[in-house]
XYZ file of C-alpha atoms in Angstrom:
601
model
C 105.507 92.219 143.001
C 102.285 91.182 142.771
C 100.155 91.056 139.363
C 97.829 93.432 140.045
C 100.426 95.764 140.826
C 102.373 94.953 137.857
C 99.109 95.534 135.748
C 98.839 98.995 137.084
C 102.383 99.790 136.820
C 102.697 99.423 132.844
C 100.162 101.955 132.877
C 101.240 104.555 135.478
C 105.039 103.915 135.539
C 105.531 105.239 131.744
C 103.182 108.169 132.530
C 105.208 109.324 135.992
C 108.118 109.083 134.308
C 107.052 111.285 131.153
C 106.045 113.942 133.476
C 109.266 113.488 135.390
C 111.425 113.844 132.184
C 109.278 116.636 130.588
C 109.999 118.470 133.866
C 114.007 117.996 133.933
C 114.684 117.108 130.855
C 116.377 120.288 129.759
C 118.728 120.055 132.485
C 119.543 116.194 132.720
C 122.335 115.078 130.643
C 121.284 113.085 127.658
C 122.483 109.690 128.548
C 120.482 109.575 131.817
C 117.086 110.558 129.528
C 118.018 107.940 127.504
C 118.790 105.342 130.180
C 115.910 106.188 132.279
C 113.431 105.790 129.145
C 115.108 102.575 128.080
C 114.872 101.001 131.932
C 111.327 102.481 131.605
C 110.324 100.388 128.614
C 112.151 97.141 130.039
C 110.247 97.661 133.207
C 106.954 97.248 131.153
C 108.455 94.053 129.222
C 109.332 92.775 132.620
C 105.918 93.306 134.221
C 104.340 91.707 131.095
C 106.330 88.508 131.416
C 105.445 88.479 135.509
C 101.950 88.849 134.041
C 102.156 85.973 131.220
C 103.225 83.610 133.786
C 100.457 84.896 136.804
C 97.619 84.217 133.818
C 98.358 80.433 132.935
C 95.445 79.483 135.162
C 92.962 82.169 135.275
C 92.790 85.988 134.386
C 93.949 88.618 136.571
C 91.000 91.429 137.321
C 91.934 94.853 138.720
C 89.075 96.703 139.906
C 90.129 100.175 139.856
C 89.157 102.509 142.561
C 88.094 99.486 144.265
C 84.644 99.718 142.605
C 83.628 95.973 141.193
C 83.116 95.632 137.205
C 79.889 94.307 138.332
C 78.691 97.443 139.981
C 79.701 99.839 137.046
C 83.662 99.799 138.254
C 86.375 100.069 135.655
C 88.625 96.902 135.238
C 91.784 95.704 133.793
C 91.517 92.407 132.693
C 95.172 90.626 131.978
C 94.816 87.081 130.208
C 97.672 85.742 128.522
C 96.542 87.643 124.907
C 96.883 90.914 126.990
C 100.189 90.028 128.887
C 102.088 88.937 125.837
C 100.921 91.989 124.095
C 102.351 94.189 126.837
C 105.811 91.905 126.566
C 105.567 93.134 123.158
C 104.759 96.750 123.499
C 107.880 97.077 126.241
C 109.953 94.966 123.979
C 109.967 97.164 120.963
C 109.424 100.338 123.015
C 113.063 99.174 124.309
C 114.136 98.788 120.736
C 112.703 102.091 119.312
C 114.346 103.791 122.919
C 117.645 102.463 122.152
C 117.869 102.793 118.542
C 117.613 106.451 118.717
C 120.719 106.898 120.834
C 122.824 109.432 119.130
C 120.423 108.988 116.030
C 118.771 112.584 116.027
C 120.669 115.451 115.137
C 119.130 117.673 117.819
C 116.788 115.629 120.241
C 115.422 116.534 123.430
C 113.355 114.846 126.087
C 110.215 115.488 124.564
C 110.813 112.508 122.110
C 111.177 110.632 124.840
C 108.128 111.662 127.001
C 106.052 110.900 124.046
C 107.660 107.357 123.524
C 106.407 106.626 127.255
C 102.961 107.979 126.828
C 102.497 105.813 123.670
C 103.967 102.849 125.448
C 101.169 103.955 128.144
C 98.602 104.163 125.906
C 99.050 100.906 124.287
C 99.316 99.096 127.256
C 96.139 100.763 128.546
C 94.605 99.722 125.124
C 95.273 96.126 125.745
C 94.517 95.716 129.290
C 91.309 97.664 129.508
C 87.947 95.827 130.277
C 85.758 98.909 129.412
C 85.000 100.101 126.033
C 85.037 103.895 126.620
C 88.339 103.528 128.540
C 89.634 101.239 125.454
C 88.352 104.639 123.388
C 90.380 106.619 125.877
C 93.743 104.535 125.576
C 92.949 104.534 121.867
C 93.043 108.016 121.835
C 95.947 108.745 124.103
C 97.725 106.257 121.765
C 96.733 108.367 118.581
C 97.146 111.837 119.993
C 100.929 110.880 120.358
C 101.304 109.010 117.550
C 99.911 112.015 115.588
C 103.011 113.858 117.368
C 105.331 111.165 116.587
C 104.375 110.646 112.992
C 104.774 114.954 112.409
C 107.955 115.278 115.099
C 109.949 116.607 112.011
C 107.848 120.190 112.233
C 110.421 121.855 110.044
C 109.333 119.674 107.011
C 106.432 120.518 105.235
C 105.763 116.306 104.341
C 106.302 115.264 107.857
C 103.410 117.885 108.951
C 101.425 116.570 106.001
C 101.679 112.680 107.038
C 101.000 113.739 110.634
C 97.651 115.882 109.635
C 96.450 113.002 107.445
C 97.391 110.388 110.143
C 95.272 112.437 112.584
C 92.406 113.393 110.500
C 91.576 109.483 109.419
C 92.363 108.089 112.790
C 90.355 110.732 114.587
C 87.329 109.887 112.269
C 87.807 105.989 113.242
C 87.500 106.921 116.828
C 84.523 109.301 116.627
C 82.663 106.293 114.752
C 83.477 103.925 117.553
C 82.338 106.359 119.730
C 79.147 106.790 118.138
C 78.872 102.761 118.454
C 79.940 102.609 122.161
C 77.027 105.302 122.802
C 74.526 103.063 120.953
C 75.771 100.215 122.889
C 75.275 101.882 126.249
C 71.868 102.997 125.247
C 70.859 99.435 124.515
C 72.779 97.295 127.101
C 73.059 99.991 129.671
C 77.115 98.937 130.346
C 80.145 99.729 129.124
C 82.272 97.015 130.562
C 83.148 94.408 127.742
C 81.949 92.092 130.298
C 78.772 93.429 131.805
C 77.684 94.408 128.272
C 78.121 90.744 127.163
C 75.850 89.416 129.347
C 73.450 92.489 129.285
C 72.831 92.893 125.736
C 69.222 91.142 124.367
C 69.243 88.278 122.642
C 66.425 88.213 120.304
C 65.855 85.344 117.584
C 67.178 87.640 114.947
C 70.041 89.816 114.954
C 69.250 93.340 116.481
C 69.570 95.635 113.713
C 70.780 98.481 116.233
C 73.602 96.134 117.666
C 74.315 95.418 114.348
C 75.479 98.804 112.944
C 76.672 99.316 116.827
C 79.232 97.129 115.883
C 80.289 98.048 112.536
C 80.678 101.597 113.896
C 82.608 99.722 116.443
C 84.833 97.921 114.390
C 85.506 100.547 111.721
C 88.054 102.392 114.668
C 89.259 99.324 115.410
C 90.177 98.596 111.625
C 91.077 102.256 110.997
C 93.974 101.688 113.245
C 94.944 98.530 111.975
C 95.129 99.872 108.399
C 92.557 97.392 106.586
C 91.437 98.173 103.457
C 89.743 100.618 102.544
C 90.883 102.084 106.035
C 94.743 101.853 105.316
C 95.465 105.145 103.333
C 97.031 106.918 106.138
C 99.585 104.249 107.442
C 102.167 104.514 104.550
C 102.141 108.697 104.488
C 102.775 108.284 108.223
C 105.403 106.265 107.798
C 107.189 107.509 105.244
C 107.900 110.797 107.411
C 107.955 109.363 110.879
C 111.358 109.214 112.588
C 112.809 105.459 111.728
C 112.592 104.257 115.481
C 109.196 105.421 115.588
C 108.150 103.038 112.642
C 109.051 100.089 114.377
C 106.439 101.029 116.879
C 104.033 102.194 114.464
C 104.258 98.871 112.635
C 105.428 96.652 114.999
C 102.618 96.669 117.162
C 100.187 100.150 116.889
C 98.651 98.554 113.934
C 98.452 95.191 114.677
C 96.618 96.285 117.957
C 93.567 97.153 115.878
C 93.331 93.108 114.996
C 93.490 92.697 118.753
C 90.594 94.560 119.329
C 88.693 92.713 117.137
C 89.926 89.684 118.525
C 88.993 91.030 122.080
C 85.589 92.461 121.357
C 83.936 90.348 119.384
C 83.963 86.887 121.398
C 83.091 88.843 124.575
C 80.788 91.384 124.049
C 79.075 89.730 120.649
C 79.843 86.219 120.493
C 76.358 85.558 121.673
C 74.197 88.216 119.749
C 75.943 88.162 116.365
C 76.236 85.121 114.461
C 80.230 84.212 113.854
C 79.626 83.281 110.247
C 78.380 86.473 109.274
C 81.113 88.587 110.921
C 83.541 85.963 109.871
C 82.666 86.345 106.580
C 82.782 90.112 106.238
C 86.452 90.012 107.777
C 87.396 87.486 105.440
C 86.253 89.731 102.558
C 88.267 92.926 103.965
C 91.441 90.552 104.887
C 91.583 89.205 101.251
C 91.219 92.859 99.729
C 93.771 94.144 102.502
C 96.589 91.140 101.356
C 96.199 91.648 97.817
C 96.709 95.866 97.914
C 99.638 95.465 100.235
C 100.966 93.091 98.315
C 100.781 94.799 94.807
C 101.491 98.408 96.470
C 104.547 96.931 97.931
C 106.128 95.437 94.992
C 105.645 98.801 93.089
C 107.476 100.960 95.759
C 111.150 102.416 95.600
C 110.604 104.540 98.843
C 111.701 101.785 101.252
C 109.668 102.988 104.050
C 106.844 102.843 102.225
C 107.682 99.814 100.586
C 108.034 97.972 104.365
C 104.435 99.863 105.683
C 102.835 98.099 102.384
C 104.268 94.947 103.397
C 102.612 95.512 106.984
C 99.365 96.233 105.215
C 99.370 92.940 103.451
C 100.271 90.842 106.425
C 97.512 92.599 108.675
C 95.229 91.129 105.955
C 96.750 87.902 106.957
C 96.536 88.313 110.631
C 92.827 89.436 110.284
C 92.452 86.218 108.142
C 93.147 84.045 110.722
C 90.828 85.464 113.611
C 88.125 85.701 111.014
C 87.993 82.196 111.180
C 86.919 82.075 114.737
C 88.853 78.506 115.440
C 91.653 78.294 117.709
C 93.988 77.122 115.326
C 93.157 80.586 113.328
C 93.701 82.441 116.077
C 96.706 80.700 117.218
C 98.285 81.129 113.699
C 97.585 85.362 113.726
C 99.137 85.420 117.240
C 102.301 83.700 116.329
C 102.262 85.292 112.875
C 101.526 88.913 114.568
C 104.529 88.421 117.223
C 106.884 87.071 114.797
C 106.380 89.888 112.089
C 106.373 92.495 114.524
C 110.152 91.789 115.916
C 110.917 91.161 111.845
C 109.436 94.369 110.490
C 111.031 96.268 113.363
C 114.239 95.281 112.681
C 113.778 96.059 108.872
C 112.616 99.411 109.668
C 115.983 99.850 111.892
C 118.058 98.617 108.897
C 116.459 101.260 106.378
C 117.229 103.927 109.312
C 121.013 102.546 109.114
C 121.106 103.863 105.298
C 119.159 106.700 106.034
C 121.823 107.539 108.892
C 124.606 106.931 106.283
C 123.346 108.177 102.741
C 120.418 110.560 103.850
C 118.298 108.489 101.017
C 115.716 105.390 101.341
C 115.358 105.365 97.561
C 116.151 101.748 96.281
C 117.123 103.031 92.975
C 119.382 106.017 94.526
C 120.970 103.848 96.721
C 121.942 101.066 94.183
C 125.122 99.204 95.481
C 125.921 101.785 98.330
C 125.076 99.736 101.131
C 127.109 97.549 103.028
C 127.252 93.387 103.234
C 126.726 93.173 106.984
C 124.003 95.022 107.205
C 122.918 93.694 103.700
C 123.050 90.064 105.097
C 120.542 91.033 108.169
C 118.267 92.788 105.631
C 118.116 89.839 103.412
C 117.587 87.303 106.711
C 114.587 89.953 107.465
C 113.132 89.378 103.733
C 113.471 85.692 103.809
C 111.605 85.617 107.386
C 108.661 87.651 106.006
C 108.748 85.290 103.028
C 108.219 82.379 105.724
C 111.729 81.049 106.289
C 111.606 78.391 108.969
C 112.127 78.606 111.886
C 111.200 82.287 112.239
C 107.829 82.714 113.654
C 106.731 84.632 110.819
C 107.133 80.896 109.053
C 105.523 79.146 111.544
C 102.215 81.781 111.571
C 102.175 81.336 107.957
C 101.952 77.525 108.148
C 99.639 77.054 110.810
C 97.098 79.698 108.828
C 97.565 77.683 105.832
C 96.557 74.590 107.645
C 93.388 76.528 109.246
C 92.471 77.800 106.238
C 92.790 74.766 103.877
C 89.796 73.027 105.274
C 87.107 75.592 104.217
C 84.879 76.077 100.860
C 87.720 78.700 99.289
C 90.033 76.695 101.312
C 92.905 76.325 98.056
C 91.788 80.111 97.055
C 92.708 81.264 100.685
C 95.819 79.563 100.976
C 97.133 80.566 97.425
C 96.481 84.262 99.120
C 98.901 83.321 101.728
C 101.400 82.154 99.616
C 101.194 85.075 97.212
C 101.437 87.562 99.960
C 104.441 85.875 101.815
C 106.238 85.554 98.353
C 105.191 88.713 97.215
C 106.104 90.980 100.129
C 109.368 88.935 100.765
C 110.510 89.550 97.103
C 109.806 92.932 97.178
C 111.978 93.505 100.404
C 114.672 91.041 99.088
C 114.652 92.685 95.774
C 115.602 96.238 97.502
C 117.996 94.446 99.912
C 119.997 92.620 97.040
C 119.990 96.031 94.748
C 121.047 98.434 97.788
C 123.624 96.172 99.544
C 124.947 93.693 96.822
C 124.398 95.806 93.878
C 122.736 93.027 92.232
C 121.636 93.902 88.488
C 122.526 97.179 86.611
C 122.081 100.504 87.603
C 118.522 101.796 86.725
C 119.017 104.238 84.002
C 115.879 106.037 84.474
C 115.372 107.003 88.481
C 112.249 109.447 87.826
C 108.514 108.825 87.416
C 106.236 111.379 87.767
C 103.567 109.697 89.788
C 106.268 107.450 91.909
C 107.360 108.509 95.344
C 111.059 108.454 95.716
C 113.143 108.402 98.540
C 116.167 110.580 97.712
C 117.160 113.656 99.338
C 115.777 113.212 102.755
C 116.321 114.796 105.611
C 118.921 113.380 107.654
C 117.836 112.241 111.279
C 121.667 112.361 112.668
C 124.670 113.161 111.399
C 126.218 110.940 109.090
C 128.820 108.541 110.136
C 128.940 104.635 111.257
C 129.030 105.531 115.181
C 125.626 106.701 115.174
C 123.928 103.548 113.552
C 125.742 100.920 115.825
C 122.689 100.989 118.445
C 120.272 100.485 115.859
C 121.952 97.801 114.064
C 122.350 96.034 118.017
C 118.746 96.570 118.115
C 118.169 95.164 114.561
C 120.165 91.832 115.384
C 118.414 91.521 118.504
C 114.840 91.929 117.194
C 115.799 89.475 114.411
C 116.805 86.983 117.123
C 113.547 87.581 118.934
C 111.638 86.550 115.935
C 113.777 83.598 115.494
C 112.754 82.491 119.246
C 108.804 82.744 118.622
C 109.043 79.896 115.915
C 112.181 77.965 117.390
C 111.712 77.980 121.034
C 108.665 75.693 121.756
C 107.244 77.006 124.909
C 106.825 80.602 122.953
C 104.506 78.969 120.446
C 102.598 76.772 123.170
C 102.083 79.884 125.312
C 100.612 81.768 122.537
C 98.429 78.927 121.256
C 96.764 79.065 124.754
C 96.771 82.889 124.850
C 94.902 82.653 121.708
C 92.152 79.873 122.664
C 91.404 81.576 125.735
C 91.350 84.956 123.793
C 88.076 83.174 121.929
C 86.268 81.845 124.890
C 84.136 85.021 125.941
C 82.303 82.946 128.652
C 85.405 82.589 130.604
C 86.555 85.952 130.359
C 83.115 87.385 131.646
C 82.876 85.064 134.349
C 86.713 85.820 135.345
C 85.651 89.863 135.646
C 82.104 89.033 136.988
C 83.485 86.697 139.983
C 81.746 83.712 138.600
C 83.089 80.497 138.717
C 85.582 80.427 136.096
C 86.067 77.255 133.554
C 89.492 74.930 132.833
C 91.855 76.400 130.668
C 90.711 75.899 127.225
C 92.723 72.975 125.304
C 95.311 74.885 122.824
C 95.837 73.884 119.016
C 99.731 72.420 118.527
C 101.933 75.267 117.438
C 104.671 72.898 116.745
C 106.437 72.549 112.914
C 105.139 69.643 110.959
C 107.278 68.713 107.851
C 104.805 70.244 105.516
C 105.328 73.318 106.683
C 108.838 73.410 107.029
C 108.917 72.553 103.401
C 106.455 75.092 102.228
C 108.264 77.331 104.177
C 111.501 76.857 102.349
C 109.751 76.754 99.334
C 108.182 80.275 99.618
C 111.694 81.978 101.274
C 113.281 80.442 97.830
C 110.675 81.225 95.621
C 110.916 84.795 97.284
C 114.630 85.069 96.415
C 114.350 84.001 93.075
C 112.044 86.470 92.329
C 113.967 89.224 94.069
C 116.689 88.244 91.626
C 114.943 88.183 88.480
C 113.181 91.615 89.031
C 116.590 93.325 90.076
C 118.815 91.985 87.170
C 115.710 93.796 84.865
C 116.838 97.109 83.550
C 113.040 98.178 84.644
C 110.977 98.581 87.511
C 107.786 96.409 87.845
C 105.850 99.321 86.703
C 107.346 99.358 83.257
C 107.439 95.571 82.867
C 103.357 95.671 83.132
C 101.693 95.297 79.567
C 101.383 98.747 78.506
C 97.462 99.557 78.313
C 96.848 97.522 81.488
C 100.109 98.299 83.128
C 99.034 102.258 82.631
C 95.747 101.977 83.783
C 96.481 99.960 86.825
C 99.221 102.170 87.826
C 97.143 105.493 87.267
C 94.504 104.010 89.347
C 96.613 102.768 92.195
C 98.434 106.018 92.144
C 95.328 108.325 92.505
C 93.616 105.840 94.911
C 96.556 106.688 97.314
C 96.619 110.273 96.462
C 97.467 111.581 99.931
C 94.483 113.778 99.920
C 92.472 113.949 103.282
C 89.645 114.628 101.419
C 89.831 111.255 99.592
C 90.920 109.279 102.332
C 88.064 110.541 104.243
C 85.593 109.609 101.456
C 87.165 106.041 101.186
C 86.546 105.630 105.020
C 82.774 106.522 105.251
C 82.568 104.375 101.857
C 84.375 101.408 104.008
C 82.091 101.874 106.779
C 78.789 101.461 104.720
C 80.360 98.290 103.168
C 81.277 96.933 106.401
C 77.840 97.536 107.903
C 76.081 95.787 104.717
C 78.666 92.713 105.202
C 78.161 92.467 108.786
C 74.324 92.595 108.345
C 73.980 89.936 105.579
C 72.078 86.916 106.738
């Protein structure tokens, strides 16, 4: 298969199969539907692998309809970064579909249809070389994600979570559309490469371009759940079917960070100063990492706990991108891929608990989990904390090294350590309590403003057999997260892909048919002795903190000093109120703040 055909297949293939399954799903046996959908997801991953090999020397450009990008055509552009993410989309889609075998009490082919459309939307978003078509795929991805989040239509909470997701993400998309319109008015092009050439380069910043960039960035950061655009994510994860959460946290939210890394170097790299944009992103990254870590530590609802952990790590991914260096981008990409595999595995293990007990409440499940699943859960928690040789540990170590030399390097390294230890400890605390019965059984399980996870609607009939595909998929994902850090060839290829992504000139030349420069030199992605030592230290610290937290008879909320605890708890709970109006207000406030940060000289 040619690379051009493979690039088209990852979008068209899932859509065509989804249409077929939509027509025959009611009459075809369920195993046939399962097998067809899984094979389609595997085909996406395989095509991504072929593209990863084909793009070693130069990007692959597909001119849709035969219209060249220089004459206004819409291209698909595949470089190492895009190909790697297509592989990730296919593998996580496979895991989600495999884990749904025998899982839902009642499920028809429409679930598989939605997942296939979701995969097509994410693949198209990654490969599109045109701003407007990125938005089209963004909306396709979003519309399907709304339906998947609210898949359990018989539950009011599911509809509420889906509605919150839909409204906030749609508003983000509308703001991005406004930014795209302004850029088209200024540059007369929509393609990333033509627009990067057409935008004027005045001596000082162009106010219209700055505003357009901020609007465009807002849509991507809403999808990435960057604070203060993050409120929808935990609500959606809490109500979405567990296999869907693997896609939400594993790849959909990180695609917002991908969009920042893709669009800025190509379109704005020669127009807006990297220092100003980087400063704005670093501020958002720090606030996101701290907020996510704190909220993660306060959760008892296991899906919400993992969702806030994702928010915290999104902050770290964004931090690496904001440096606009090869080492920073490499650390973010490796960290992102390793985290995606580990976090998806943890969500599936929570799905096993829900399948067997009908609860995802840490306190309600005290001592009710089994040991084998518990071992996997603990391994996942240690990986989040940076345990070598997982990809999360390698990405964390590279990120620490990348930020260490800056003016606030010590503070940023401390932020990375706090985020890794804090989120890892929260996951380990839950795993030790639920699966190993560590600590006394909590005497008081009620809290007036705390979201519990007991009495959840079971997504499958109780039993061990229904959970076996989920356990198998979780094991495979953990092994994948291990391979990202343990196999040098994987880290090297991701490092090259990250270096290419920062070279906007090379991307534009490939799309416009101009001579392409050599492959950029990649920053090393190998383990260093210091990184191994720090990774072991953060994993040990997270485990020790988790044991201490699990052995206490009171939760983290009750351990805070009285007045400070009450004020902080009240503020955090009311910020995350679940009211769409509040979330929309914060979205608009965030847009204003982001615009101001980008515009600062």
